[in-house]
C-alpha positions as a printed Julia matrix, in Angstrom:
334×3 Matrix{Float64}:
   3.14  -119.17  -32.78
  -0.71  -118.69  -32.42
   1.36  -114.7   -30.18
  -1.33  -112.59  -31.77
  -5.09  -113.51  -32.41
  -6.61  -110.64  -34.35
 -10.8   -110.25  -34.93
 -12.65  -106.81  -35.94
 -13.4   -104.75  -33.14
 -11.22  -107.3   -30.88
  -8.8   -106.07  -28.42
  -5.12  -108.36  -28.0
  -2.8   -108.1   -25.53
   0.58  -109.56  -26.19
   3.89  -109.33  -24.5
   6.68  -107.16  -26.35
   9.85  -107.78  -25.41
  12.28  -105.15  -25.37
  15.77  -104.6   -27.37
  19.05  -102.26  -27.72
  17.54  -100.39  -31.52
  17.49   -97.01  -32.39
  14.29   -95.94  -33.82
  14.19   -93.42  -36.84
   9.95   -93.49  -35.63
  10.57   -91.51  -32.54
   7.11   -90.63  -32.69
   5.61   -94.27  -32.12
   6.71   -94.82  -28.7
   4.91   -97.38  -26.13
   3.17   -94.73  -23.54
   4.88   -94.17  -20.2
   1.72   -94.7   -18.57
  -0.05   -97.42  -18.91
   3.53   -99.1   -20.95
   0.58  -100.48  -23.74
   1.68   -99.5   -27.58
  -2.55   -99.4   -29.3
  -3.04  -100.22  -33.68
  -5.74   -99.8   -35.63
  -6.34  -101.67  -39.04
  -8.01  -100.52  -41.66
  -9.23  -102.28  -44.06
 -10.08  -102.55  -47.75
 -12.6    -99.15  -47.82
 -12.36   -98.42  -51.72
 -13.27   -94.81  -50.87
 -13.88   -93.62  -54.74
 -16.09   -96.53  -55.99
 -18.82   -95.26  -58.11
 -18.02   -91.93  -57.41
 -20.47   -91.22  -60.23
 -23.42   -92.53  -58.47
 -25.22   -91.65  -55.51
 -24.43   -94.76  -54.0
 -20.6    -94.14  -53.25
 -19.65   -90.53  -52.78
 -22.53   -92.54  -49.61
 -20.6    -94.99  -49.14
 -17.29   -93.27  -48.34
 -18.77   -91.03  -45.51
 -20.52   -93.38  -44.01
 -16.4    -95.47  -43.95
 -15.41   -92.08  -42.72
 -18.62   -91.77  -39.39
 -17.66   -95.61  -38.74
 -13.77   -94.74  -38.59
 -14.85   -91.7   -36.79
 -16.81   -93.79  -34.16
 -13.46   -96.46  -34.25
 -10.54   -93.53  -33.34
 -12.88   -91.72  -30.79
 -13.4    -95.07  -29.28
 -10.26   -96.24  -29.31
  -7.81   -93.89  -29.11
  -5.22   -95.48  -30.77
  -1.6    -94.83  -31.34
  -0.56   -96.32  -35.13
  -3.33   -96.54  -38.0
  -2.44   -99.02  -40.37
  -4.4    -99.0   -43.51
  -4.14  -101.89  -45.22
  -4.87  -101.09  -48.75
  -7.35  -100.88  -50.96
  -8.04   -97.89  -49.45
  -9.01   -96.39  -52.96
 -11.1    -97.99  -56.2
  -8.31   -96.85  -58.97
 -10.72   -98.79  -61.33
 -13.99   -97.12  -60.9
 -12.02   -93.15  -60.73
 -11.89   -91.45  -63.96
  -9.02   -88.74  -62.34
  -5.75   -87.91  -63.72
  -5.07   -86.93  -60.56
  -7.21   -89.23  -57.64
  -4.74   -88.44  -54.68
  -8.14   -86.34  -53.13
 -10.16   -89.34  -52.26
  -6.69   -90.95  -50.2
  -7.01   -87.36  -48.73
 -10.28   -88.03  -47.84
  -9.73   -91.62  -47.24
  -7.25   -90.3   -44.69
  -9.09   -87.06  -43.11
 -10.75   -88.85  -39.58
  -6.39   -89.95  -38.75
  -5.19   -86.88  -40.03
  -8.17   -84.39  -37.95
  -7.26   -86.73  -34.77
  -3.27   -86.42  -35.25
  -3.28   -89.6   -35.33
   0.45   -91.18  -36.66
  -0.32   -93.65  -40.07
   1.6    -96.08  -42.16
  -0.15   -97.78  -45.39
   0.26  -100.22  -47.73
  -0.97  -100.79  -51.06
  -3.64  -103.25  -52.32
  -4.9   -104.56  -55.78
  -7.47  -101.74  -56.46
  -4.51   -98.97  -55.17
  -3.81   -98.56  -59.25
  -5.46  -100.56  -60.47
  -6.3    -99.17  -64.51
  -9.59   -98.06  -64.57
 -12.37  -100.17  -66.01
 -15.14   -98.29  -68.65
 -18.36   -99.26  -67.45
 -20.56  -101.25  -70.04
 -24.26   -98.82  -69.0
 -21.87   -95.17  -70.27
 -22.4    -96.72  -74.06
 -26.49   -96.61  -73.32
 -28.15   -94.51  -74.34
 -27.48   -91.62  -70.94
 -23.88   -91.44  -71.73
 -20.48   -91.14  -70.6
 -21.07   -89.43  -67.45
 -20.18   -85.26  -67.46
 -19.12   -85.97  -71.2
 -19.13   -82.55  -72.44
 -17.43   -81.58  -76.24
 -13.94   -80.56  -75.87
 -13.99   -82.68  -72.75
 -12.39   -85.69  -71.69
 -11.62   -87.72  -68.68
  -8.32   -89.12  -67.84
  -8.08   -92.87  -66.98
  -5.0    -93.84  -66.38
  -4.62   -93.62  -62.55
  -2.3    -92.6   -59.7
   0.33   -94.55  -60.06
   1.94   -95.74  -56.4
   4.75   -93.92  -55.68
   2.65   -91.17  -56.61
  -0.14   -92.38  -54.12
   2.95   -92.6   -51.58
   4.91   -89.07  -52.85
   0.68   -87.84  -51.13
   0.66   -89.54  -48.18
   4.04   -88.57  -47.35
   3.46   -84.89  -47.46
   1.19   -85.38  -44.65
   3.13   -84.42  -41.74
   0.89   -87.73  -39.35
   2.87   -90.31  -42.04
   4.74   -92.54  -41.2
   4.59   -94.58  -43.77
   8.73   -95.15  -46.28
   9.03   -94.52  -50.08
  10.68   -98.21  -50.29
  13.65   -99.58  -51.49
  13.62   -98.7   -56.1
  15.77  -101.98  -56.48
  11.96  -103.23  -55.09
  10.4   -101.38  -58.0
   7.27  -102.13  -58.57
   6.31  -102.57  -55.43
   6.38   -99.23  -53.4
   4.83   -99.76  -49.97
   8.19  -101.71  -48.09
   9.43  -100.62  -44.12
   9.83  -101.67  -41.16
   8.98   -99.31  -38.12
  10.22  -100.28  -34.93
   8.37   -99.12  -32.32
  10.64   -97.95  -28.78
  10.62   -98.44  -25.69
   9.68   -95.89  -22.82
  11.69   -98.28  -20.49
  14.7    -97.98  -22.0
  15.22   -94.75  -24.35
  17.16   -95.78  -27.53
  15.98   -99.47  -27.18
  13.2   -101.0   -29.83
  10.32  -102.77  -28.37
   8.55  -104.14  -31.54
   9.05  -104.26  -35.26
   6.33  -103.76  -38.13
   6.89  -104.74  -41.51
   4.73  -103.27  -43.91
   4.98  -105.43  -47.52
   3.52  -104.14  -50.53
   1.82  -107.86  -52.06
   0.79  -106.45  -56.34
  -1.59  -106.73  -58.13
  -3.63  -103.37  -59.79
  -0.93  -102.73  -61.94
   1.43  -106.03  -61.88
   1.56  -109.0   -60.81
  -0.92  -110.39  -56.72
   2.93  -111.54  -55.84
   5.5   -110.87  -53.15
   8.62  -111.27  -54.86
  11.91  -112.8   -54.27
  13.52  -110.11  -53.7
  11.74  -108.32  -51.45
  11.51  -111.77  -49.36
  15.38  -111.4   -49.75
  14.63  -107.76  -48.4
  12.35  -108.69  -45.85
  15.07  -111.67  -44.75
  18.18  -108.73  -44.87
  16.29  -105.78  -42.71
  14.59  -108.08  -40.36
  18.08  -110.33  -39.32
  20.42  -106.67  -38.93
  17.31  -104.75  -37.22
  16.34  -108.07  -34.49
  19.28  -110.21  -34.66
  18.27  -112.2   -31.5
  15.08  -113.31  -32.39
  14.18  -111.52  -29.11
  11.89  -108.19  -30.12
   8.39  -109.28  -31.67
   6.91  -108.59  -34.69
   3.7   -107.86  -36.48
   3.82  -107.86  -41.23
   1.01  -106.25  -43.23
  -0.1   -106.67  -46.35
  -2.67  -106.33  -48.56
  -3.41  -110.51  -50.32
  -3.77  -112.88  -48.46
   0.21  -115.45  -48.85
  -0.5   -119.73  -50.61
  -0.64  -120.51  -47.22
  -3.93  -118.66  -46.32
  -5.22  -121.39  -48.49
  -4.16  -124.25  -46.18
  -5.0   -122.95  -42.37
  -8.1   -121.01  -44.01
 -11.32  -122.9   -42.33
 -14.37  -124.35  -44.45
 -16.08  -121.39  -46.41
 -19.4   -121.33  -44.72
 -18.25  -123.81  -42.08
 -18.63  -122.04  -37.96
 -14.79  -120.97  -37.04
 -13.61  -123.54  -35.02
 -10.63  -123.2   -32.45
  -7.86  -122.59  -32.86
  -9.16  -120.12  -35.07
 -10.95  -117.43  -33.26
 -13.26  -115.35  -36.02
 -17.05  -113.77  -36.95
 -17.2   -113.74  -40.85
 -15.76  -116.87  -42.99
 -18.65  -116.72  -46.3
 -15.79  -117.17  -49.0
 -12.13  -119.33  -50.14
  -9.4   -117.78  -49.75
  -8.06  -115.46  -52.57
  -4.4   -115.62  -52.57
  -1.6   -114.48  -54.22
  -0.79  -115.73  -57.18
   2.51  -117.18  -56.76
   4.88  -118.2   -53.87
   8.45  -116.57  -54.04
   9.18  -117.43  -50.75
   8.19  -114.9   -47.44
   6.71  -117.59  -45.51
  10.14  -120.11  -45.56
  11.27  -117.17  -44.47
   9.09  -116.36  -41.36
   8.48  -119.73  -40.7
  12.34  -118.94  -39.39
  11.39  -116.36  -37.45
   9.66  -117.63  -34.12
   9.88  -113.51  -33.21
   6.99  -112.98  -36.34
   3.9   -113.4   -34.62
   1.01  -112.59  -36.73
   1.18  -111.92  -40.59
  -1.86  -109.07  -40.75
  -4.19  -108.78  -44.13
  -7.32  -107.8   -46.09
  -8.46  -107.96  -49.11
 -11.25  -110.54  -48.99
 -14.55  -108.57  -47.98
 -16.28  -111.88  -46.9
 -13.28  -112.95  -44.09
 -13.01  -112.2   -40.7
 -10.27  -114.98  -38.99
  -7.3   -115.27  -37.45
  -5.36  -119.34  -37.28
  -2.55  -120.75  -36.38
  -0.11  -121.53  -39.27
   2.15  -124.77  -38.83
   4.73  -123.25  -41.34
   4.56  -120.11  -39.92
   3.05  -116.88  -37.71
  -0.33  -116.87  -37.62
  -2.35  -116.06  -40.32
  -4.89  -113.36  -40.11
  -7.39  -111.77  -41.97
  -9.98  -109.07  -41.51
 -12.52  -106.88  -43.15
 -12.85  -103.21  -41.86
 -10.99  -103.46  -38.81
  -9.21  -104.49  -36.15
  -8.0   -102.27  -33.09
  -5.19  -104.95  -31.3
  -2.76  -103.31  -28.41
   0.29  -104.59  -27.4
   1.61  -104.54  -24.02
   5.33  -104.14  -23.55
   7.04  -106.13  -21.05
  10.96  -105.47  -21.19
  13.16  -108.33  -20.93
  14.27  -108.02  -17.74
  10.51  -109.02  -16.74
  10.41  -112.12  -18.74
  13.65  -113.52  -18.19
């Protein structure tokens, strides 16, 4: 544990062993020249927020500029969109996918692969602003014209995401419905063709159209898939989801206090807003020495990483994080 430490704009290196597994995502591979694989994660972009006011679209333009700068500076091998890509509860439109395209455009323009998980705002039902019932009325309303306020479902957003040639996301197993973004991504070794040097697991932590939770079925799915892909725990793993689990509450620094060792970070302005229940995922992770960190978003006033006594290190971030992994090869470690 403590194999990965994460904070905004901080590049971390950690060693990853190579095991013999086939990779279904052949585009994800450690660099042959450097032996490295770099991931940039974007959390809580909230595209489409207050789209009817000037500050909303301006916020989206600023987010695009920041992402463009980071992508050019870091030149990652993979981008993870870590949930709340959209603020669907502010989008009075039937099809919110144009905002999804806007959020991923900077990454697509640079031909960088990405994967996405959903947060609680991505398919949240529309919330009527109280000011719309004042003298100015509903923006854009006219006789015979009615806006659509039911939102775009997770499944529809994932279908749109998968249309891009650069998306390596996966439409998760239907048996895990209503969660959608549940999948594993092997990172192929450059040293040994046909082998896997790292494993990423992306999971849907709910919220929006259903409760904020990783279900017991999802936990069982992770247990079975990780055991099949990495039976001897020799391939190091990272796990990504949006909303922190209950375990984060037990390791979190006291709000507004300095972030002290063994934790690192730069923001500690609020309490952890965690999932509504714990249905086994953290207990399973606690038994996997290969799981090095769980990376989440959701809490806008937090940016820290703390080692956990019961599971992999817990890392919560605001905005962006760059992680750099180095393949060591099993033969170099044994």
